[in-house]
GROMACS .gro file of C-alpha atoms in nm:
model
  163
    1ILE     CA    1  -3.321  -0.772   0.750
    2GLU     CA    2  -3.303  -0.616   0.453
    3ALA     CA    3  -3.147  -0.308   0.650
    4ILE     CA    4  -2.885  -0.514   0.809
    5ASN     CA    5  -2.852  -0.670   0.399
    6ARG     CA    6  -2.769  -0.327   0.279
    7GLU     CA    7  -2.587  -0.226   0.591
    8LYS     CA    8  -2.371  -0.573   0.522
    9GLU     CA    9  -2.356  -0.393   0.165
   10LEU     CA   10  -2.126  -0.123   0.177
   11HIS     CA   11  -1.918  -0.264   0.420
   12GLU     CA   12  -1.899  -0.518   0.129
   13LYS     CA   13  -1.885  -0.154  -0.136
   14MET     CA   14  -1.588   0.012   0.173
   15CYS     CA   15  -1.385  -0.325   0.217
   16GLU     CA   16  -1.394  -0.304  -0.197
   17GLU     CA   17  -1.254   0.041  -0.245
   18LEU     CA   18  -0.976  -0.037   0.120
   19GLN     CA   19  -0.844  -0.324  -0.125
   20ALA     CA   20  -0.808  -0.135  -0.474
   21ASN     CA   21  -0.635   0.150  -0.179
   22ILE     CA   22  -0.424  -0.142  -0.090
   23GLN     CA   23  -0.323  -0.232  -0.419
   24GLU     CA   24  -0.259   0.122  -0.551
   25LEU     CA   25   0.016   0.155  -0.245
   26GLU     CA   26   0.180  -0.138  -0.277
   27ASP     CA   27   0.200  -0.059  -0.679
   28GLN     CA   28   0.398   0.272  -0.538
   29LEU     CA   29   0.591   0.062  -0.309
   30LYS     CA   30   0.751  -0.107  -0.622
   31GLY     CA   31   0.819   0.221  -0.841
   32LYS     CA   32   1.016   0.334  -0.511
   33ASP     CA   33   1.175   0.056  -0.531
   34GLU     CA   34   1.277   0.089  -0.916
   35LEU     CA   35   1.433   0.478  -0.758
   36GLU     CA   36   1.655   0.356  -0.553
   37ARG     CA   37   1.809   0.144  -0.802
   38GLU     CA   38   1.860   0.398  -1.010
   39ILE     CA   39   2.019   0.607  -0.718
   40ASN     CA   40   2.213   0.323  -0.588
   41TYR     CA   41   2.361   0.351  -0.966
   42LEU     CA   42   2.478   0.713  -1.029
   43LYS     CA   43   2.628   0.663  -0.629
   44ASN     CA   44   2.856   0.419  -0.792
   45ARG     CA   45   2.924   0.620  -1.089
   46LEU     CA   46   2.981   0.904  -0.895
   47GLU     CA   47   3.232   0.693  -0.646
   48LYS     CA   48   3.407   0.542  -0.962
   49SER     CA   49   3.394   0.911  -1.046
   50SER     CA   50   3.576   1.060  -0.757
   51SER     CA   51   3.811   0.777  -0.731
   52PHE     CA   52   3.839   0.857  -1.140
   53GLY     CA   53   3.924   1.238  -1.005
   54ASN     CA   54   4.158   1.111  -0.723
   55CYS     CA   55   4.396   1.007  -0.961
   56SER     CA   56   4.354   1.285  -1.158
   57GLU     CA   57   4.530   1.499  -0.903
   58SER     CA   58   4.794   1.280  -0.838
   59VAL     CA   59   4.892   1.325  -1.241
   60GLU     CA   60   4.838   1.693  -1.161
   61SER     CA   61   5.081   1.691  -0.894
   62GLY     CA   62   5.376   1.585  -1.130
   63SER     CA   63   5.374   1.180  -1.079
   64SER     CA   64   5.364   1.097  -1.415
   65THR     CA   65   5.616   0.959  -1.585
   66GLU     CA   66   5.517   0.985  -1.928
   67PRO     CA   67   5.588   1.405  -2.075
   68GLN     CA   68   5.265   1.496  -2.226
   69ASN     CA   69   5.155   1.850  -2.295
   70GLY     CA   70   5.094   2.040  -1.973
   71ARG     CA   71   4.809   2.222  -2.164
   72THR     CA   72   4.600   1.859  -2.248
   73ILE     CA   73   4.604   1.747  -1.878
   74ALA     CA   74   4.491   2.078  -1.768
   75ALA     CA   75   4.185   2.095  -2.000
   76ALA     CA   76   4.150   1.680  -1.893
   77LEU     CA   77   4.179   1.778  -1.551
   78ASP     CA   78   3.875   2.087  -1.565
   79GLN     CA   79   3.664   1.863  -1.760
   80LEU     CA   80   3.721   1.581  -1.485
   81ARG     CA   81   3.656   1.854  -1.210
   82ALA     CA   82   3.353   1.983  -1.408
   83GLU     CA   83   3.167   1.649  -1.426
   84LYS     CA   84   3.264   1.570  -1.047
   85ARG     CA   85   3.073   1.962  -0.955
   86GLU     CA   86   2.783   1.780  -1.169
   87LEU     CA   87   2.767   1.400  -0.981
   88GLN     CA   88   2.789   1.532  -0.689
   89ILE     CA   89   2.464   1.768  -0.744
   90GLU     CA   90   2.315   1.530  -0.901
   91HIS     CA   91   2.474   1.300  -0.602
   92GLU     CA   92   2.289   1.524  -0.341
   93SER     CA   93   1.939   1.572  -0.548
   94ASN     CA   94   1.929   1.193  -0.585
   95ARG     CA   95   2.003   1.185  -0.196
   96LYS     CA   96   1.701   1.459  -0.103
   97LEU     CA   97   1.483   1.270  -0.355
   98ILE     CA   98   1.541   0.917  -0.124
   99GLU     CA   99   1.408   1.120   0.202
  100GLU     CA  100   1.130   1.217   0.017
  101LEU     CA  101   1.040   0.878  -0.110
  102ARG     CA  102   1.158   0.768   0.305
  103ILE     CA  103   0.903   1.041   0.444
  104ASN     CA  104   0.656   0.915   0.154
  105GLU     CA  105   0.633   0.600   0.254
  106ARG     CA  106   0.614   0.605   0.577
  107GLY     CA  107   0.326   0.810   0.542
  108LYS     CA  108   0.200   0.516   0.257
  109CYS     CA  109   0.278   0.275   0.560
  110THR     CA  110   0.050   0.447   0.798
  111GLU     CA  111  -0.267   0.465   0.573
  112LEU     CA  112  -0.194   0.063   0.386
  113SER     CA  113  -0.134  -0.024   0.802
  114LYS     CA  114  -0.467   0.143   0.856
  115ALA     CA  115  -0.643   0.031   0.574
  116HIS     CA  116  -0.576  -0.306   0.707
  117GLN     CA  117  -0.746  -0.206   1.003
  118THR     CA  118  -1.015  -0.091   0.844
  119ILE     CA  119  -1.047  -0.390   0.674
  120GLN     CA  120  -1.003  -0.649   0.953
  121ILE     CA  121  -1.329  -0.436   1.129
  122LEU     CA  122  -1.515  -0.412   0.844
  123ARG     CA  123  -1.504  -0.856   0.838
  124SER     CA  124  -1.557  -0.858   1.199
  125LYS     CA  125  -1.893  -0.660   1.113
  126GLU     CA  126  -1.972  -0.887   0.801
  127ARG     CA  127  -1.923  -1.139   1.027
  128TYR     CA  128  -2.139  -1.032   1.295
  129LEU     CA  129  -2.413  -0.919   1.106
  130GLU     CA  130  -2.412  -1.234   0.909
  131SER     CA  131  -2.431  -1.437   1.220
  132ARG     CA  132  -2.697  -1.171   1.335
  133VAL     CA  133  -2.878  -1.265   0.966
  134GLU     CA  134  -2.923  -1.608   1.052
  135SER     CA  135  -2.998  -1.587   1.410
  136LEU     CA  136  -3.264  -1.368   1.299
  137SER     CA  137  -3.433  -1.572   1.052
  138HIS     CA  138  -3.414  -1.860   1.285
  139GLN     CA  139  -3.592  -1.608   1.498
  140ILE     CA  140  -3.887  -1.628   1.192
  141ALA     CA  141  -3.867  -1.976   1.103
  142ARG     CA  142  -3.994  -2.055   1.488
  143THR     CA  143  -4.228  -1.790   1.522
  144VAL     CA  144  -4.348  -1.877   1.179
  145GLN     CA  145  -4.394  -2.263   1.324
  146ASP     CA  146  -4.530  -2.183   1.630
  147TYR     CA  147  -4.771  -1.920   1.411
  148GLU     CA  148  -4.832  -2.232   1.186
  149THR     CA  149  -4.926  -2.532   1.443
  150ARG     CA  150  -5.115  -2.319   1.707
  151LEU     CA  151  -5.361  -2.232   1.373
  152SER     CA  152  -5.360  -2.571   1.290
  153GLU     CA  153  -5.496  -2.650   1.670
  154ALA     CA  154  -5.720  -2.382   1.647
  155ARG     CA  155  -5.877  -2.510   1.355
  156GLU     CA  156  -5.863  -2.841   1.475
  157SER     CA  157  -6.051  -2.767   1.829
  158SER     CA  158  -6.262  -2.577   1.625
  159CYS     CA  159  -6.379  -2.832   1.419
  160SER     CA  160  -6.404  -3.072   1.749
  161TYR     CA  161  -6.661  -2.852   1.910
  162ASP     CA  162  -6.829  -2.805   1.576
  163ARG     CA  163  -6.864  -3.184   1.612
   0.00000   0.00000   0.00000
């Protein structure tokens, strides 16, 4: 019975560790959601910049009705193009980061699933061990009761022979 109780305690410890691992994985998934929100923000910013870049191309082609200094327009266009390149580089970097996060998420989901299955197995073993301990306890109680009954009968029969 002691060995079974020790095994049960060991399984309970493993169950607690797995639950802690599950919590840690869930926390990591929450962090992933925050990164996705930031990436979506940057995508929107890039899209706005791209649409602004398209407007600047029409200005460069001479569709502007207001007379402006050519150098100022060229400098503004160069600045916008540089900004656009930076945003495209940032977008590509974020796209790669998203892909890495997806791969990482798949691994975490697999790990989480395995941990969940292990917990279910441990719970099943725990239920089995509890029923086994209860069964052994009843068996021991019956054996002790049977022994005590026989002992008292033996005493009574020895007392009746002595008379």
